[in-house]
Coordinates of C-alpha atoms in Angstrom, one line a residue:
Chain A
M1 CA -0.1 0.0 0.1
L2 CA 1.0 3.5 -0.6
N3 CA 2.6 5.0 2.5
L4 CA 2.1 8.7 2.5
Y5 CA 3.3 9.3 5.9
Q6 CA 6.5 7.6 5.1
L7 CA 7.0 8.8 1.5
R8 CA 6.6 12.5 2.9
Q9 CA 9.1 12.2 5.6
Q10 CA 11.5 12.5 3.3
K11 CA 10.2 15.9 1.9
K12 CA 8.8 17.5 5.3
D13 CA 6.9 20.7 4.1
G14 CA 5.2 18.8 1.3
E15 CA 7.6 20.7 -1.1
S16 CA 8.2 18.5 -3.9
G17 CA 12.0 17.0 -3.7
G18 CA 14.2 16.1 -6.4
K19 CA 13.6 16.5 -10.0
S20 CA 10.2 18.0 -10.1
A21 CA 8.2 17.4 -13.3
G22 CA 7.4 20.5 -15.7
S23 CA 6.4 23.6 -14.4
Q24 CA 3.5 23.7 -17.3
K25 CA 0.4 21.6 -16.9
R26 CA -0.1 18.8 -19.2
A27 CA -2.5 19.7 -22.1
S28 CA -5.9 18.7 -20.9
A29 CA -7.7 15.1 -22.2
A30 CA -9.8 17.5 -24.5
Q31 CA -6.6 19.0 -25.7
L32 CA -5.3 15.4 -26.7
R33 CA -8.2 14.2 -28.2
I34 CA -8.7 17.0 -30.4
T35 CA -5.2 16.8 -31.6
K36 CA -5.6 13.6 -32.4
D37 CA -8.7 14.1 -33.9
I38 CA -7.6 16.6 -36.2
S39 CA -4.4 15.0 -37.2
E40 CA -6.1 12.2 -38.3
L41 CA -9.3 14.1 -40.3
N42 CA -9.5 12.5 -43.4
L43 CA -12.1 14.4 -45.3
P44 CA -14.2 13.7 -48.6
K45 CA -13.0 16.0 -51.4
T46 CA -16.4 17.5 -51.2
C47 CA -15.0 19.0 -47.6
K48 CA -12.4 21.3 -46.4
T49 CA -11.5 23.0 -42.8
E50 CA -10.1 26.4 -41.9
F51 CA -8.2 27.1 -39.0
P52 CA -7.9 30.8 -38.3
D53 CA -5.5 30.3 -35.7
E54 CA -3.2 27.0 -36.2
D55 CA -2.3 27.0 -32.7
D56 CA -6.1 27.0 -31.4
L57 CA -7.4 23.4 -32.5
L58 CA -10.8 23.8 -30.5
N59 CA -12.2 26.5 -33.0
F60 CA -12.2 26.0 -37.0
K61 CA -14.3 26.1 -39.9
L62 CA -16.1 23.4 -42.0
I63 CA -16.8 24.3 -45.6
I64 CA -18.9 21.5 -47.4
Q65 CA -19.3 22.2 -51.3
P66 CA -21.6 19.1 -52.5
D67 CA -21.0 17.6 -55.8
E68 CA -24.0 15.7 -56.5
G69 CA -27.7 16.2 -54.9
Y70 CA -30.4 19.2 -54.4
Y71 CA -27.5 21.2 -52.9
K72 CA -24.6 20.6 -55.7
N73 CA -22.7 23.2 -56.2
G74 CA -23.3 25.4 -53.4
R75 CA -20.9 26.4 -50.4
F76 CA -21.8 26.1 -46.8
S77 CA -19.8 27.0 -44.0
F78 CA -20.0 25.6 -40.3
S79 CA -18.5 26.9 -37.3
F80 CA -17.0 24.0 -35.0
K81 CA -16.6 25.0 -31.6
V82 CA -15.0 22.2 -29.0
G83 CA -15.1 22.7 -25.3
P84 CA -13.4 21.8 -22.6
G85 CA -15.9 18.9 -22.1
Y86 CA -15.2 17.1 -25.3
P87 CA -15.1 14.5 -26.0
H88 CA -17.8 13.7 -23.3
D89 CA -19.8 16.8 -24.8
A90 CA -20.5 17.2 -28.3
P91 CA -18.7 19.9 -30.1
K92 CA -21.0 22.8 -30.8
V93 CA -21.7 23.2 -34.3
K94 CA -23.6 25.9 -36.0
C95 CA -24.1 26.8 -39.9
E96 CA -22.9 30.0 -41.2
T97 CA -24.4 30.1 -44.3
Q98 CA -28.0 31.0 -44.7
V99 CA -29.3 27.6 -46.4
Y100 CA -32.8 26.3 -47.6
H101 CA -32.6 22.9 -45.7
P102 CA -35.2 20.9 -43.7
N103 CA -32.8 20.2 -41.0
I104 CA -31.2 23.5 -40.8
D105 CA -32.9 26.7 -39.5
L106 CA -32.2 30.2 -40.8
E107 CA -30.3 30.8 -37.2
G108 CA -27.8 28.0 -38.5
N109 CA -28.8 25.6 -36.0
V110 CA -28.5 21.9 -37.4
C111 CA -30.6 19.2 -36.4
L112 CA -28.2 16.3 -36.4
N113 CA -28.6 13.4 -33.8
I114 CA -24.9 12.6 -33.1
L115 CA -24.6 16.8 -32.2
R116 CA -27.3 16.4 -29.7
E117 CA -28.9 13.2 -28.1
D118 CA -27.1 10.4 -30.0
W119 CA -23.7 12.0 -29.5
K120 CA -21.2 9.8 -27.8
P121 CA -17.3 10.2 -26.9
V122 CA -16.6 7.4 -29.1
L123 CA -17.4 9.5 -32.1
T124 CA -15.2 12.2 -33.9
I125 CA -14.9 15.2 -35.5
N126 CA -14.8 13.2 -38.6
S127 CA -17.8 11.4 -37.8
I128 CA -19.7 14.8 -37.5
I129 CA -18.2 15.6 -40.8
Y130 CA -19.7 13.0 -42.5
G131 CA -23.1 13.4 -40.4
L132 CA -23.2 16.9 -42.3
Q133 CA -22.0 16.0 -45.4
F134 CA -24.8 13.3 -45.3
L135 CA -27.9 15.7 -44.6
F136 CA -26.9 17.5 -48.1
L137 CA -27.2 14.7 -49.7
E138 CA -30.1 13.1 -48.1
P139 CA -32.2 16.0 -46.6
N140 CA -34.8 14.6 -43.8
P141 CA -37.9 16.0 -43.7
E142 CA -38.9 13.6 -40.5
D143 CA -37.1 15.7 -38.3
P144 CA -37.7 19.1 -39.5
L145 CA -36.2 22.1 -38.4
N146 CA -37.2 24.1 -41.2
K147 CA -40.7 22.8 -41.3
E148 CA -41.9 24.9 -44.7
A149 CA -38.6 23.4 -46.4
A150 CA -39.5 20.1 -45.2
E151 CA -43.2 20.1 -46.2
V152 CA -42.4 21.1 -49.6
L153 CA -39.5 18.1 -50.0
Q154 CA -42.3 15.8 -48.8
S155 CA -44.9 17.1 -51.2
N156 CA -43.1 18.0 -54.1
K157 CA -39.6 16.9 -54.8
R158 CA -39.5 19.1 -58.0
L159 CA -40.4 22.3 -56.2
F160 CA -38.1 21.6 -53.4
E161 CA -35.1 21.5 -55.9
Q162 CA -35.8 24.6 -57.8
N163 CA -36.3 26.6 -54.3
V164 CA -33.1 25.0 -53.2
Y165 CA -31.4 26.4 -56.6
K166 CA -33.5 29.6 -56.2
S167 CA -31.8 29.9 -52.8
M168 CA -28.3 29.4 -53.2
R169 CA -28.2 31.5 -56.7
G170 CA -29.7 34.2 -54.2
G171 CA -32.9 35.5 -54.0
Y172 CA -36.5 34.8 -52.3
V173 CA -37.7 31.7 -51.3
G174 CA -41.4 32.7 -49.6
N175 CA -40.8 35.6 -47.7
T176 CA -37.2 35.1 -46.9
Y177 CA -33.9 36.3 -48.8
F178 CA -31.3 34.2 -49.1
E179 CA -27.7 34.8 -49.9
R180 CA -26.1 33.9 -53.1
C181 CA -23.6 30.7 -51.9
L182 CA -23.1 29.0 -55.2
K183 CA -19.6 28.6 -55.4
A184 CA -17.6 31.2 -57.7
Chain B
M1 CA 1.0 18.1 25.7
E2 CA 4.3 18.4 24.5
D3 CA 4.3 18.2 21.2
S4 CA 1.0 19.5 19.6
G5 CA 1.2 23.5 20.1
S6 CA -0.3 25.6 23.0
T7 CA -4.0 25.8 21.4
D8 CA -4.4 22.0 22.8
W9 CA -6.2 21.0 26.0
P10 CA -5.9 17.9 27.9
G11 CA -6.7 14.9 26.1
R12 CA -7.9 16.9 23.1
W13 CA -6.8 13.8 20.7
K14 CA -7.2 11.2 23.2
H15 CA -9.2 9.3 20.7
I16 CA -7.4 9.9 17.7
R17 CA -4.1 8.6 19.6
R18 CA -5.7 5.5 20.0
L19 CA -6.0 4.5 16.4
L20 CA -2.3 6.1 15.7
E21 CA -0.2 5.0 18.3
R22 CA -1.1 1.4 19.3
S23 CA -1.6 -1.4 16.6
G24 CA -5.0 -3.4 16.9
P25 CA -7.1 -5.9 15.3
F26 CA -8.4 -3.6 12.4
A27 CA -5.3 -2.1 11.7
H28 CA -3.1 -2.6 8.7
P29 CA -0.6 -5.5 9.6
D30 CA 2.3 -3.1 8.4
F31 CA 1.0 -0.1 10.7
E32 CA 3.0 0.7 13.4
G33 CA 1.8 2.9 15.8
S34 CA 3.7 5.9 17.0
P35 CA 3.3 9.3 17.9
E36 CA 4.7 10.9 14.7
I37 CA 1.8 10.3 12.9
L38 CA -0.4 12.4 14.6
E39 CA 2.6 15.1 14.8
F40 CA 2.6 14.6 11.2
M41 CA -1.0 15.1 10.7
L42 CA -1.3 18.1 12.9
N43 CA 1.9 19.8 11.7
N44 CA 3.0 19.3 8.4
C45 CA 0.3 17.2 6.4
K46 CA -1.5 19.7 4.0
V47 CA -4.6 19.2 2.4
L48 CA -6.8 21.0 -0.1
V49 CA -10.6 21.0 -0.4
I50 CA -11.9 21.7 -3.8
G51 CA -15.2 23.4 -3.5
A52 CA -16.8 25.0 -0.2
G53 CA -20.2 24.2 -1.2
G54 CA -22.7 21.3 0.1
L55 CA -20.1 19.0 -0.1
G56 CA -17.2 21.5 0.8
C57 CA -18.5 22.7 4.4
E58 CA -18.8 19.0 5.4
I59 CA -15.5 18.3 4.2
L60 CA -13.6 21.1 6.1
K61 CA -15.7 20.6 9.4
G62 CA -14.5 16.8 9.3
L63 CA -11.0 17.2 8.6
A64 CA -10.7 20.1 11.3
L65 CA -12.1 17.8 14.1
S66 CA -10.2 14.8 12.7
G67 CA -6.9 16.4 13.5
F68 CA -5.9 18.3 10.1
R69 CA -4.6 21.6 10.4
N70 CA -3.2 22.8 7.6
I71 CA -5.9 23.1 5.2
D72 CA -6.6 25.1 1.9
V73 CA -9.8 25.5 0.2
I74 CA -10.4 26.8 -3.1
D75 CA -13.9 28.1 -4.4
M76 CA -14.7 30.3 -7.1
D77 CA -18.4 31.0 -6.1
T78 CA -20.3 33.3 -3.4
V79 CA -22.8 32.2 -1.0
D80 CA -26.3 32.6 -2.1
L81 CA -29.5 32.3 0.2
S82 CA -30.4 28.8 -1.4
N83 CA -27.4 27.3 0.0
L84 CA -27.9 28.1 3.7
N85 CA -30.3 24.9 4.1
R86 CA -27.2 22.5 4.2
Q87 CA -24.1 24.7 3.7
F88 CA -23.9 25.3 7.4
L89 CA -20.8 27.3 7.4
F90 CA -22.5 30.0 5.8
R91 CA -25.1 32.5 7.7
M92 CA -27.8 35.2 6.5
K93 CA -25.1 37.7 6.9
D94 CA -22.6 36.1 4.5
I95 CA -24.6 36.2 1.3
S96 CA -22.7 37.3 -1.4
R97 CA -19.6 37.1 0.1
D98 CA -16.9 34.3 -1.1
K99 CA -17.5 31.1 -0.2
A100 CA -13.8 29.9 0.6
T101 CA -13.2 33.0 3.2
V102 CA -16.3 32.7 4.9
A103 CA -15.8 29.1 5.1
A104 CA -12.1 29.5 6.3
E105 CA -13.0 32.1 9.1
F106 CA -15.7 30.2 10.2
V107 CA -13.6 26.9 11.1
N108 CA -10.4 28.8 12.1
N109 CA -12.7 30.7 14.7
R110 CA -14.6 27.4 15.9
V111 CA -11.4 25.0 15.8
P112 CA -8.5 26.0 18.2
G113 CA -5.4 25.8 16.2
C114 CA -6.9 24.6 12.7
N115 CA -5.2 27.0 9.8
V116 CA -7.8 27.0 6.9
I117 CA -6.1 29.6 3.8
P118 CA -8.9 30.4 1.6
H119 CA -8.6 31.0 -1.9
F120 CA -11.3 32.7 -4.0
K121 CA -10.5 31.5 -7.5
K122 CA -11.1 29.3 -10.0
I123 CA -8.8 25.8 -9.9
Q124 CA -7.7 27.0 -13.4
D125 CA -6.1 30.0 -11.9
Y126 CA -3.4 28.2 -10.5
D127 CA -0.5 26.2 -11.7
P128 CA 1.6 23.0 -10.7
S129 CA 3.7 24.5 -8.4
F130 CA 0.8 25.4 -6.3
Y131 CA -0.8 21.9 -6.5
R132 CA 2.3 20.6 -5.5
Q133 CA 2.4 21.7 -2.5
F134 CA -0.2 19.6 -1.1
H135 CA 0.0 16.1 0.3
I136 CA -3.7 14.8 -0.2
I137 CA -6.5 16.6 -2.3
I138 CA -10.4 16.2 -1.9
C139 CA -12.9 17.2 -4.5
G140 CA -16.2 18.4 -4.0
L141 CA -17.0 19.4 -7.0
D142 CA -20.3 19.8 -9.1
S143 CA -19.0 19.1 -12.7
V144 CA -17.3 16.7 -15.1
I145 CA -15.1 19.5 -16.8
A146 CA -13.7 20.5 -13.0
R147 CA -13.1 17.1 -12.2
R148 CA -11.2 16.1 -15.7
W149 CA -8.9 19.3 -15.3
M150 CA -8.0 18.5 -11.5
N151 CA -7.4 14.9 -12.6
G152 CA -5.6 16.0 -15.5
M153 CA -3.5 18.4 -13.1
V154 CA -2.8 15.4 -10.4
L155 CA -1.7 13.2 -13.4
S156 CA 0.9 16.0 -14.9
L157 CA 2.2 16.4 -11.5
L158 CA 3.6 12.5 -11.6
N159 CA 7.5 12.1 -12.3
Y160 CA 8.6 9.2 -14.4
E161 CA 12.2 7.8 -14.3
D162 CA 12.9 5.7 -17.0
G163 CA 9.4 4.8 -17.2
V164 CA 9.0 4.0 -13.4
L165 CA 6.6 6.0 -11.4
D166 CA 8.2 8.0 -8.5
P167 CA 6.0 7.2 -5.7
S168 CA 6.7 10.3 -4.0
S169 CA 5.1 12.5 -6.8
I170 CA 1.7 11.0 -6.3
I171 CA -1.0 13.0 -4.9
P172 CA -3.8 11.0 -3.9
M173 CA -7.1 12.9 -5.1
I174 CA -10.3 11.7 -3.1
D175 CA -13.4 12.8 -5.2
G176 CA -16.6 12.9 -4.1
G177 CA -19.9 13.5 -5.5
T178 CA -23.6 13.6 -4.8
E179 CA -27.0 13.6 -6.9
G180 CA -30.3 13.8 -4.5
F181 CA -30.3 10.7 -2.7
K182 CA -27.4 9.2 -4.6
G183 CA -23.6 9.9 -4.4
N184 CA -20.5 8.4 -4.5
A185 CA -16.9 8.6 -3.0
R186 CA -13.5 7.2 -4.7
V187 CA -9.9 7.3 -3.8
I188 CA -7.6 8.1 -7.0
L189 CA -3.7 7.2 -6.9
P190 CA -2.7 8.9 -10.1
G191 CA -1.1 6.8 -12.4
M192 CA -1.8 3.6 -10.2
T193 CA -5.5 3.5 -9.7
A194 CA -8.1 4.0 -12.3
C195 CA -8.7 8.1 -12.8
I196 CA -11.7 10.4 -13.9
D197 CA -11.0 9.7 -17.5
C198 CA -10.5 5.7 -17.0
T199 CA -14.2 5.6 -16.0
L200 CA -16.0 8.9 -17.9
D201 CA -18.6 6.5 -18.8
L202 CA -19.8 6.3 -15.8
F203 CA -20.8 10.1 -15.8
P204 CA -24.6 10.6 -16.9
P205 CA -24.8 12.0 -20.1
Q206 CA -26.4 15.6 -20.2
V207 CA -29.8 15.6 -21.1
N208 CA -29.9 17.1 -24.3
F209 CA -33.5 16.8 -26.5
P210 CA -33.5 16.3 -30.1
M211 CA -33.1 19.7 -31.8
C212 CA -36.5 19.3 -34.2
T213 CA -38.7 18.1 -30.8
I214 CA -37.7 21.6 -29.6
A215 CA -38.5 23.2 -32.5
H216 CA -41.8 21.2 -33.5
T217 CA -43.0 18.6 -31.5
P218 CA -42.8 19.9 -27.7
R219 CA -44.1 17.4 -25.3
L220 CA -42.9 18.2 -22.1
P221 CA -42.6 21.4 -20.2
E222 CA -39.1 21.1 -20.6
H223 CA -38.8 21.2 -24.4
C224 CA -40.8 24.6 -24.4
I225 CA -37.8 25.7 -21.9
E226 CA -35.1 24.5 -24.2
Y227 CA -37.0 26.1 -27.2
V228 CA -37.0 29.5 -25.7
K229 CA -33.3 29.1 -24.7
V230 CA -31.8 27.6 -28.0
F231 CA -33.9 29.6 -30.3
L232 CA -35.7 32.4 -28.8
W233 CA -33.0 34.2 -27.0
P234 CA -30.8 34.5 -29.7
Q235 CA -33.5 35.7 -31.8
E236 CA -34.8 38.2 -29.7
K237 CA -31.7 39.1 -27.5
P238 CA -33.7 40.3 -24.8
F239 CA -30.8 42.0 -22.9
G240 CA -28.9 43.2 -26.1
E241 CA -26.7 41.8 -28.5
N242 CA -24.0 39.1 -27.0
V243 CA -25.8 39.0 -23.8
G244 CA -25.6 35.4 -22.8
I245 CA -28.0 33.5 -20.4
D246 CA -27.4 34.2 -16.8
G247 CA -28.9 32.0 -14.6
D248 CA -28.6 33.5 -11.9
D249 CA -30.2 36.9 -13.1
P250 CA -33.8 36.6 -11.9
R251 CA -34.9 39.0 -14.8
H252 CA -33.4 36.4 -17.4
I253 CA -35.0 33.7 -16.0
Q254 CA -38.2 35.4 -15.9
W255 CA -38.2 36.4 -19.5
I256 CA -37.6 32.6 -20.3
F257 CA -40.2 31.5 -18.1
E258 CA -42.8 33.8 -19.6
K259 CA -41.8 33.3 -23.7
A260 CA -42.0 29.3 -22.5
Q261 CA -45.2 29.5 -20.8
D262 CA -46.8 31.0 -23.9
R263 CA -45.2 28.1 -26.0
A264 CA -46.5 25.8 -23.6
D265 CA -50.1 27.1 -24.0
Q266 CA -49.9 27.1 -27.5
F267 CA -49.2 23.3 -27.4
N268 CA -51.6 22.3 -24.4
I269 CA -48.6 21.9 -22.5
K270 CA -49.2 21.6 -18.7
G271 CA -46.3 22.0 -15.9
V272 CA -44.0 25.2 -16.7
T273 CA -43.0 27.0 -13.5
Y274 CA -40.6 29.7 -12.8
R275 CA -38.7 27.3 -10.6
L276 CA -38.9 24.2 -13.4
T277 CA -37.5 27.2 -15.9
Q278 CA -34.5 27.9 -13.4
G279 CA -33.9 24.3 -12.9
V280 CA -33.3 23.4 -16.4
V281 CA -31.8 26.7 -17.2
K282 CA -29.3 26.3 -14.5
R283 CA -29.6 22.5 -15.2
I284 CA -30.2 22.2 -11.4
I285 CA -30.1 19.0 -9.4
P286 CA -31.7 18.7 -6.0
A287 CA -29.3 18.8 -2.9
V288 CA -29.8 16.6 -0.2
A289 CA -28.1 17.6 2.7
S290 CA -28.1 14.2 4.2
T291 CA -26.3 12.5 1.2
N292 CA -23.4 15.5 1.0
A293 CA -23.0 14.6 4.8
V294 CA -22.5 10.6 4.3
I295 CA -20.2 11.3 1.4
S296 CA -18.0 14.0 2.8
A297 CA -17.8 11.4 5.8
Q298 CA -16.4 9.3 3.6
C299 CA -13.7 11.5 1.6
V300 CA -12.3 12.8 5.3
T301 CA -12.3 9.4 6.6
E302 CA -10.3 8.1 3.5
A303 CA -8.0 11.3 3.8
F304 CA -7.5 10.4 7.5
K305 CA -6.4 6.6 6.5
L306 CA -4.3 8.1 3.9
A307 CA -2.3 10.6 5.9
S308 CA -1.9 8.1 8.7
S309 CA -1.5 4.7 7.1
C310 CA -3.2 3.0 9.8
C311 CA -5.6 1.1 7.6
N312 CA -6.0 0.5 3.6
P313 CA -7.7 3.3 1.7
L314 CA -10.9 2.6 -0.1
N315 CA -10.4 0.2 -3.1
N316 CA -11.8 2.4 -4.8
Y317 CA -15.2 3.5 -5.7
M318 CA -17.9 3.5 -3.6
V319 CA -21.6 4.0 -4.7
F320 CA -24.1 5.2 -1.9
N321 CA -27.8 5.3 -2.6
D322 CA -30.8 5.9 0.1
T323 CA -33.8 6.4 -2.2
D324 CA -35.2 3.4 -1.1
G325 CA -34.1 1.9 2.1
L326 CA -29.8 2.1 1.9
Y327 CA -27.8 0.8 -0.4
T328 CA -24.2 0.8 -0.6
Y329 CA -21.6 -1.4 -2.4
T330 CA -17.5 -0.8 -3.2
Y331 CA -15.7 -2.2 -5.9
E332 CA -12.7 -1.5 -7.8
A333 CA -12.9 0.7 -10.8
E334 CA -10.1 -0.5 -13.0
K335 CA -7.3 1.5 -14.8
K336 CA -8.2 1.8 -18.4
E337 CA -5.3 0.1 -20.3
D338 CA -5.6 2.9 -23.1
C339 CA -7.0 6.1 -21.0
P340 CA -6.2 9.0 -22.7
A341 CA -5.1 10.9 -19.4
C342 CA -3.4 8.6 -17.3
S343 CA -2.1 5.7 -19.6
Q344 CA 0.4 8.5 -20.7
V345 CA 3.8 7.6 -19.4
P346 CA 5.7 10.4 -21.1
Q347 CA 8.6 9.0 -23.2
A348 CA 11.6 10.4 -23.0
L349 CA 13.4 12.2 -26.6
S350 CA 16.8 13.6 -26.2
F351 CA 17.5 15.8 -28.6
K352 CA 20.9 17.9 -29.2
K353 CA 20.5 21.7 -28.2
D354 CA 20.6 22.7 -31.7
A355 CA 18.3 19.9 -33.2
V356 CA 15.8 21.3 -35.3
L357 CA 12.0 20.4 -35.7
Q358 CA 12.5 18.4 -38.8
D359 CA 15.1 16.2 -36.7
L360 CA 12.3 15.4 -34.3
V361 CA 9.7 14.6 -37.1
D362 CA 12.4 12.5 -38.6
H363 CA 13.2 10.5 -35.3
L364 CA 9.1 9.9 -34.8
K365 CA 9.1 8.4 -38.6
N366 CA 12.4 6.7 -38.4
S367 CA 12.7 5.5 -35.0
A368 CA 12.3 1.3 -34.8
S369 CA 10.1 1.6 -32.0
L370 CA 7.8 4.4 -33.2
Q371 CA 7.7 4.3 -36.8
M372 CA 5.0 6.9 -37.1
R373 CA 3.4 8.0 -40.6
E374 CA 2.6 11.5 -40.4
P375 CA 2.8 12.9 -36.6
G376 CA 1.2 16.1 -35.6
I377 CA 2.9 17.4 -33.0
T378 CA 1.7 20.0 -30.4
A379 CA 2.7 21.4 -27.3
T380 CA 2.0 24.0 -24.5
V381 CA 4.5 26.9 -24.9
N382 CA 3.9 29.6 -22.0
G383 CA 0.6 28.2 -20.9
K384 CA -0.9 28.4 -24.7
N385 CA -1.3 25.4 -27.1
K386 CA 1.1 25.5 -30.2
T387 CA 0.7 23.6 -33.0
L388 CA 4.2 22.8 -34.1
Y389 CA 3.4 20.6 -37.0
M390 CA 0.6 18.9 -38.7
Q391 CA -0.1 18.0 -42.3
S392 CA -3.4 16.5 -41.9
V393 CA -4.9 19.9 -42.8
E394 CA -3.8 21.7 -46.1
A395 CA -3.6 25.3 -44.2
I396 CA -1.9 23.9 -41.1
R397 CA 0.7 21.8 -42.8
K398 CA 1.6 25.3 -45.1
R399 CA 1.5 27.4 -41.9
T400 CA 3.6 25.1 -39.8
K401 CA 6.2 23.9 -42.4
E402 CA 8.0 27.0 -41.9
N403 CA 9.0 25.7 -38.2
L404 CA 10.8 22.5 -39.4
P405 CA 13.8 24.0 -39.9
K406 CA 13.5 26.2 -37.0
R407 CA 15.7 25.0 -33.7
L408 CA 13.4 23.5 -31.2
S409 CA 14.7 26.0 -28.6
E410 CA 13.7 28.7 -31.1
L411 CA 10.1 27.4 -31.1
G412 CA 9.8 28.1 -27.5
L413 CA 10.6 24.2 -26.5
T414 CA 12.4 24.0 -23.1
D415 CA 14.2 21.1 -21.3
G416 CA 11.6 19.0 -19.8
Q417 CA 8.7 20.1 -22.0
E418 CA 6.2 18.0 -22.9
L419 CA 5.3 17.3 -26.4
V420 CA 1.9 15.8 -27.5
V421 CA 2.3 13.8 -30.6
A422 CA -0.8 12.1 -32.5
D423 CA -0.4 9.5 -35.4
V424 CA -2.7 7.1 -37.2
T425 CA -0.3 4.3 -35.9
T426 CA -1.3 4.9 -31.9
P427 CA -4.9 4.8 -30.4
N428 CA -4.0 8.0 -28.5
A429 CA -2.0 11.3 -28.7
V430 CA 1.2 10.1 -27.0
I431 CA 3.4 12.1 -24.9
F432 CA 6.9 13.0 -24.9
K433 CA 9.3 14.8 -23.0
L434 CA 12.0 16.6 -24.6
K435 CA 15.6 16.2 -23.0
Y436 CA 18.2 18.2 -24.2
E437 CA 21.9 16.6 -24.5
V438 CA 24.4 18.2 -22.5

C-alpha cells in the first residue's frame, strides 16, 4: 500500500523534492483528443477545414461543397467550437451560411442526432463532418427544423429542387431572402 | 501536551491517539503505531479541499475535527440564500461574500489551532507549483469538466524516471459527488489506480433533447423551456447583443419563463413554472444535505487513512443510494489500458541543443520503436497551445511547415517540455518529454 506518511517524511513541508515534473500543466484530455482528431482528419473531397489560428485546434470552420444532390455546387460554411468537456460533450456546430434546408434553420441551428441526443465520446470530428455531408445528400423531412422546407420536400420534390437552387443563386424563397452561396 | 502546540487542552486528541499510537485488530498489518503520525497530521500534512459548497462545508468540518490543521480551500463562488439550508458554515449575513473566505473564517474561529487558507479563485487560476505543495486533494465538485481538469493536474504532477513512476510524486485525490439521494466517493492514486478519465462513461450523459422536437413537436414542459433557450434567446436578444443567459439573473429567468409559458399554452402543455425554468436553465439537481454528509464523511475518513496509513484506503469506488432503504457497494474501478489521461507515461526524447523540428519529425518516423506515418505535434508553450507541425489539414501544414527548419529552442521548447504527438499508428495522442543532451 501507498504509505503517504513515510513518503512524505523525506520531504517535510510537502515541497516536492528532487527533479520536479515540468512547471506547465499537461495538455488537457480534451486537447489531447482534439489533437488526435484533427491530425487524423480524413475528409471527402467535398469538405475542407479552415483554421484561423493554427495553434487553436478547438475553433475552426468546415466548408462543404456538395458535388451531387440538391445542393450541388453550393458552398456552406459551419463553425465548430470544441469545449473543455470534449469528448464527453459534443462540439457546438452552427451553420454560417443561410440555407434552405429541412434540417437547418435560418439561425444556423443544425438538427443532426449525433450533435445532441446521440452524441457518444467514441465519435470524432470526422464522424460529425460525414454526418453534415450526409445532410446535404439526403435532407430528412422527418425531423424538420425548417418546417416549410420539409413540407415542400415531402409533397413536391421538383419544387423543392427549384427552391434550393433559387436560394443558392441568391433570392427569395417565400418571404425569406437567401444570400448567394453558389461556388464561384 | 508537549508536542501539539499551545492551543491544545489535555486529552484533546485522546481518541485519535488510540488509533494512531498502537496496533489493533483492524489496523493494517504493516502499521506501526507512533506519536509521530499525529504529529505529521497536525503539523505537516497539507490538505487541499476543492469546493466550499455542499460537500466542501462538510469536508472542512470533518478534516478540522479529525486533526488536520493545514487546510487550503478553493472556491470561485459566493454565498447564495439557497445554500443556507445545508452549507452550514454560512449565515444570512454572509450572502454574496465569497464561500472560501467565509468557510475558512468559520472553521478557524471554531476549531482552535486550525489554519484554513481560503482561495477565492478558479482551480484553473493555479499552476502545478501550487498544487504540488499538498499531500492530499479532496474534491467536492459539481461538474465533470472541473473533475477532469483536476485529474489532469494531478496526473501532470507525476514524475517518471526511465518510465518508472516515482511514488513520491503521487498526490492522492479523493473525489466525492452527490445527486439527490445518490452519491459516490472514490480514491484515486494518480498513475496507479483508475482515474476520472478511465471511468468517464460512468457520468450520466447530459440530457439533450433532439433539436427538431424542441423546434416543432414539444411534449414536455422542459421542451418549451429549451425552445426559448435555444431559439428565442439568440433571435430576440432580450437583454442586448452578445448578452448570454445568466441563470443567476432573475430577470433572465423571468423572461424565459414567460416565453416558455406562451409556448406551452400553444401546444397545450402543462407544468411550466418559474422553478422548473430555473432548474432547466441552470441544470439544477436537487441537493440533499444528508447525502452530502455521508459522502463527505467518507472522503474525510479516506484522507485520514491515507495521511496516517493506519488502514487501507477505499479500493476504490463507493456508491451510495438511500432513495429507497439504504444501499451501498464498493468495487474496484479498473484502470483503463488506453486511458487518454493516465495511460500516458511520457517517453523521453533526447536531442542535441541545436536540433531542428525536422530532426524531431524524422526521428518519430524513422525510429524503430515508433515508426510513425504523419505525426502531428503540439506543445504547451507559455501556457498556450502551440501547433508545431501537422500535415492533415492543408492550411495548417502550410503554416507550420515553416517551423521545420527552426531550432527546437527557437520554437520555445525548453528542457523537460512535454510534446503531444498524434499519429494513426497509436490509439491515443502520445506524450513525449523533450530532453536536451548536454
